[in-house]
Coordinates of C-alpha atoms in Angstrom, one line a residue:
Chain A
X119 CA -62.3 9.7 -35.1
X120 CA -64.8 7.4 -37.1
X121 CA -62.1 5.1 -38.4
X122 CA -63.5 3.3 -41.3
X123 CA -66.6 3.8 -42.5
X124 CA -68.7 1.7 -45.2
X125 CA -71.8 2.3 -46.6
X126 CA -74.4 1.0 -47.1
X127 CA -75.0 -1.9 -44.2
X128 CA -77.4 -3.7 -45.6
X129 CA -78.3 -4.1 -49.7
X130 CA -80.9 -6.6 -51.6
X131 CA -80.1 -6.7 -54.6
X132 CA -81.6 -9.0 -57.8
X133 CA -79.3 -11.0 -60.1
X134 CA -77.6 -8.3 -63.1
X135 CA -78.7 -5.1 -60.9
X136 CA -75.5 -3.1 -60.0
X137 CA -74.1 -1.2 -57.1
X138 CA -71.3 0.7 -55.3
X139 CA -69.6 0.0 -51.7
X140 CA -68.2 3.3 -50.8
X141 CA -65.4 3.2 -47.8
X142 CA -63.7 5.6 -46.1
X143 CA -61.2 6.4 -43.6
X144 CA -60.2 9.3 -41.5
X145 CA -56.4 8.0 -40.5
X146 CA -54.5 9.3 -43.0
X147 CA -53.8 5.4 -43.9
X148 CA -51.9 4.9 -47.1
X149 CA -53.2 1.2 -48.1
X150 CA -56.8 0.3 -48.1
X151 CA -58.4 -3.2 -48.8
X152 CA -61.9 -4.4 -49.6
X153 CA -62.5 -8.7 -48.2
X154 CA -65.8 -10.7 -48.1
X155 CA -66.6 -13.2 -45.5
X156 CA -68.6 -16.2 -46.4
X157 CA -69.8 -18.1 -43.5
X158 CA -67.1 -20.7 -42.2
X159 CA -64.4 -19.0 -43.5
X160 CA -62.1 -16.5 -43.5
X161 CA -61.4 -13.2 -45.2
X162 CA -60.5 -13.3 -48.8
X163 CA -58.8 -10.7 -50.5
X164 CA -61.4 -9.0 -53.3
X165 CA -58.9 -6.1 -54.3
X166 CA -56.3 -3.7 -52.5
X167 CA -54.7 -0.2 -52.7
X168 CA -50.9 0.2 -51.6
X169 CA -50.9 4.1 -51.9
X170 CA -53.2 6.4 -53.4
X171 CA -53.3 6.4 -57.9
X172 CA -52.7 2.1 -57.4
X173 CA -54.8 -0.6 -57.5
X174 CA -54.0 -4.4 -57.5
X175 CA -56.1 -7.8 -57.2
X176 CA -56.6 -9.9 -54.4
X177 CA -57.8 -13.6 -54.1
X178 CA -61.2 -13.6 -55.6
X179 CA -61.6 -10.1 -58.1
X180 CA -63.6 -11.7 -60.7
X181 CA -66.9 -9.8 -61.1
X182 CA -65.7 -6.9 -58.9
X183 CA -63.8 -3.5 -59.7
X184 CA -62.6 -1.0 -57.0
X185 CA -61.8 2.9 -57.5
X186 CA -59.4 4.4 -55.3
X187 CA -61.2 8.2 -55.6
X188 CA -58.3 9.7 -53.3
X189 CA -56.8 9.0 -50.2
X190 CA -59.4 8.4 -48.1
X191 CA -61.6 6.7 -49.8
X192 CA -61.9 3.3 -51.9
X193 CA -64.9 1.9 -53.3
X194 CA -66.0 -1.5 -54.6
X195 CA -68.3 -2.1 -57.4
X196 CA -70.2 -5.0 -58.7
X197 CA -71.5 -4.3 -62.5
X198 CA -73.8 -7.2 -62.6
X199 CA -74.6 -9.2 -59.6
X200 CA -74.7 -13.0 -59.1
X201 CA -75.8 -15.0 -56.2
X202 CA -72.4 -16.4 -55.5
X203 CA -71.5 -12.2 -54.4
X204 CA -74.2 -13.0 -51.4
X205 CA -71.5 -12.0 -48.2
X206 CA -70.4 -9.5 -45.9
X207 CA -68.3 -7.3 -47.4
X208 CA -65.3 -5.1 -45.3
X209 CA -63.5 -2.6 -46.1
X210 CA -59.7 -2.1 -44.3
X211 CA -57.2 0.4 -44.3
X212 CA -53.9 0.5 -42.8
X213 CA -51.2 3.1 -42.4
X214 CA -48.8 1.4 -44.9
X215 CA -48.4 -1.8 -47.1
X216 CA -45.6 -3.6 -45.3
X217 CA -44.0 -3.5 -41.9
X218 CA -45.7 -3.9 -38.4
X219 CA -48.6 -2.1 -38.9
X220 CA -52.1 -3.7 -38.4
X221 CA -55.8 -3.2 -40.1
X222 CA -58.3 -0.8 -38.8
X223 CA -61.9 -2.7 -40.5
X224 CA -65.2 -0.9 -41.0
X225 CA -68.5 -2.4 -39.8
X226 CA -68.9 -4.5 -42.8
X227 CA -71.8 -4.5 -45.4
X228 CA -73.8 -7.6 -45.2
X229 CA -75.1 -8.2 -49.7
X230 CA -78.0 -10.2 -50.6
X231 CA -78.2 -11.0 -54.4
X232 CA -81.2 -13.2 -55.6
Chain B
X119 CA -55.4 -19.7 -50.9
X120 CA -54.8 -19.1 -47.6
X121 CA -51.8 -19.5 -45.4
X122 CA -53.3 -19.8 -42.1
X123 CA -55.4 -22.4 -40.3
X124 CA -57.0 -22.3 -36.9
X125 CA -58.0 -24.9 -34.5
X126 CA -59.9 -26.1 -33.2
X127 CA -63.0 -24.7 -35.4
X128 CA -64.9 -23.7 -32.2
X129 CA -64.2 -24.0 -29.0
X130 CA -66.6 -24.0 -25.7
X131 CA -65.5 -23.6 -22.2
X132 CA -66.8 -22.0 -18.4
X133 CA -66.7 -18.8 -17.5
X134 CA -63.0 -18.4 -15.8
X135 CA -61.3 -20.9 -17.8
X136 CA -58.4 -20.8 -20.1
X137 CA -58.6 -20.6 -23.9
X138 CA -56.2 -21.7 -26.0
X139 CA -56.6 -21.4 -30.1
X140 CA -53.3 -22.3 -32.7
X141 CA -52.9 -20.8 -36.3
X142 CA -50.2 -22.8 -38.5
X143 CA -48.8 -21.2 -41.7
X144 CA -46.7 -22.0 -44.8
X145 CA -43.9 -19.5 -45.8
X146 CA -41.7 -17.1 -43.7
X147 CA -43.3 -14.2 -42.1
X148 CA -42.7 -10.6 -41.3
X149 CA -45.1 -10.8 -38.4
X150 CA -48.4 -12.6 -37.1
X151 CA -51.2 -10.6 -35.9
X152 CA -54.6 -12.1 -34.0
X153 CA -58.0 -10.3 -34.5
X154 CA -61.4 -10.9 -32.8
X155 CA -64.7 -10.9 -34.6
X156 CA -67.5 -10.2 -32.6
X157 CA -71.1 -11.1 -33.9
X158 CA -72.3 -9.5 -37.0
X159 CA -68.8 -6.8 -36.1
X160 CA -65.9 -6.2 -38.0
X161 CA -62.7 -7.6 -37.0
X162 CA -60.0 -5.7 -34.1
X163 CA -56.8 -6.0 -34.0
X164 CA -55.7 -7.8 -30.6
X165 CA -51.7 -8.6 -31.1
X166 CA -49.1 -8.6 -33.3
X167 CA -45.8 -10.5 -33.0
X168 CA -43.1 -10.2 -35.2
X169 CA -40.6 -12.8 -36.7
X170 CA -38.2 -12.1 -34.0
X171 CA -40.6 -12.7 -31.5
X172 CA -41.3 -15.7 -29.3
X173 CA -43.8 -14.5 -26.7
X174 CA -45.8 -11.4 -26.8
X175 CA -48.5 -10.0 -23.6
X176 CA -51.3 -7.9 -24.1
X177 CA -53.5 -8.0 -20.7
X178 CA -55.0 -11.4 -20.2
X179 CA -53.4 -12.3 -23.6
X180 CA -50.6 -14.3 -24.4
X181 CA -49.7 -14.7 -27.7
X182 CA -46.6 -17.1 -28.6
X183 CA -44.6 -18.0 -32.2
X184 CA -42.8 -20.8 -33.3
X185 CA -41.7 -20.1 -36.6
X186 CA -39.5 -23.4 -36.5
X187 CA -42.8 -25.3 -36.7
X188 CA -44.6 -22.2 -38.2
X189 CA -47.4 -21.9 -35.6
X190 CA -48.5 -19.9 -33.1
X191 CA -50.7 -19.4 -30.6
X192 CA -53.5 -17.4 -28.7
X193 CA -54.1 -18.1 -24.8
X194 CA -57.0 -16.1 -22.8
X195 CA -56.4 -16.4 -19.5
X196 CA -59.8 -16.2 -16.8
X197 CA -62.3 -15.8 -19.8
X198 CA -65.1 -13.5 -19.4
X199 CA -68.5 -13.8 -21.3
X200 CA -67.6 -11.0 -23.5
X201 CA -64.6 -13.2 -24.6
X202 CA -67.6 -14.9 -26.6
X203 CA -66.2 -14.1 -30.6
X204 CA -64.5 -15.4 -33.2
X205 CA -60.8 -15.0 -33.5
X206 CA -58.9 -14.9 -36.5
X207 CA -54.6 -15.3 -37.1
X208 CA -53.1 -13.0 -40.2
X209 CA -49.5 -13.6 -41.2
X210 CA -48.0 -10.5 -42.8
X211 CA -45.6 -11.7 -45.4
X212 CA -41.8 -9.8 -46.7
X213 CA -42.9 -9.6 -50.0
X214 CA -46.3 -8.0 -50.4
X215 CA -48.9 -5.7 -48.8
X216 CA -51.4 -8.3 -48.4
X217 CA -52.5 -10.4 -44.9
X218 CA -52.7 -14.1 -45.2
X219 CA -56.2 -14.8 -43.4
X220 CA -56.9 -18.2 -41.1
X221 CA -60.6 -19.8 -41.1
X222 CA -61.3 -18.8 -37.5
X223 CA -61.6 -19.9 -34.2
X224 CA -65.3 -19.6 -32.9
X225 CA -65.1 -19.2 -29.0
X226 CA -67.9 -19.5 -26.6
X227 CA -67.5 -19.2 -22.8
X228 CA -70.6 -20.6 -20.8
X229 CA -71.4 -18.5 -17.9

């Protein structure tokens, strides 16, 4: 099994371009999440997915909007750039919202805006 | 904001030696997972302990939980070189589907 994939890896991007994240998972996992990483911290919430049909917001959503397309997949957009969206970007899923269950994370997608 | 902090913020030692890393956290928890980061990687899921828990094993991990002093923490025992990675604490709260994320503990073992 893949697990989760993201695509693309790697993106350059200029200030006001736009562009897609697309994730998905192979697991059958209800709940999916997208986090970015800045260096010296830790993961921050962008936007989630409980089930499939819901979306909610995380920590930091501002200048980010998500589709969940079905089941499998969940995608994260950004409709007009800005430096201050330069991170790694991952996408997690997990096989429900609550309970002991843990997240299964792709290999991240490392954004340049300039 | 997040619940969890790690330290120390990095943490050096030989080849063969113990590591020990601590997460603190705020409110009650469900359960307390550990994940390792390796460069430029996504995270993996090492350990979860649950509320009821006080000490969890996992091969040459040990993870305990206080949740009287709302800590926990991760011990390696004879680190290897591939230990080398960043390791991360997520509290998994009652109320919502979202983990609570720690800064990081970056780990290097000197061969």
């Amino acid at each position: 099994n893949a697990g989760v994939t993201q695509t693309p890896k790697f993106q350059v991007l200029k200030t006001g371009q736009s562009m897609t994240l697309q994730c998905a998972q192979d697991m059958n996992h209800n709940s999916m999440y997208w986090y970015r990483q800045d260096p010296g911290m830790g993961l921050r919430l962008i936007y989630y997915s409980a089930s499939e049909g819901t979306t909610d917001k995380g920590e930091v959503p501002n200048g980010y909007n998500v589709s969940r397309l079905n089941k499998r997949e969940f995608s994260l957009r950004l409709e007009s750039a800005a430096p201050s969206q330069t991170s790694v970007y991952f996408c997690a899923s997990r096989s429900g919202g609550t309970g002991a269950n843990v997240l299964t994370f792709g290999a991240g997608s490392r954004l340049t805006v300039l | 904001s997040q619940q969890g902090e790690e330290d120390p913020q990095a943490l050096s030692i030989q080849e063969g030696e113990n590591a020990t890393m601590n997460c603190s956290y705020k409110t009650s928890i469900n359960n307390l997972q550990w994940y390792r980061q390796n460069s430029g990687r996504g995270l993996v899921h090492l350990i979860l302990i649950r509320s009821n828990e006080r000490e969890k094993h996992s091969g040459r991990l040990r993870v305990t939980l206080d949740t009287s002093k709302k800590s926990s923490s991760l011990l390696i025992t004879a680190s290897r070189a591939a230990d080398t990675a960043s390791y991360f604490c997520a509290t998994d709260l009652w109320s919502n589907y979202q983990l609570i994320w720690g800064a990081g503990t970056k780990l290097i073992i000197k061969p």
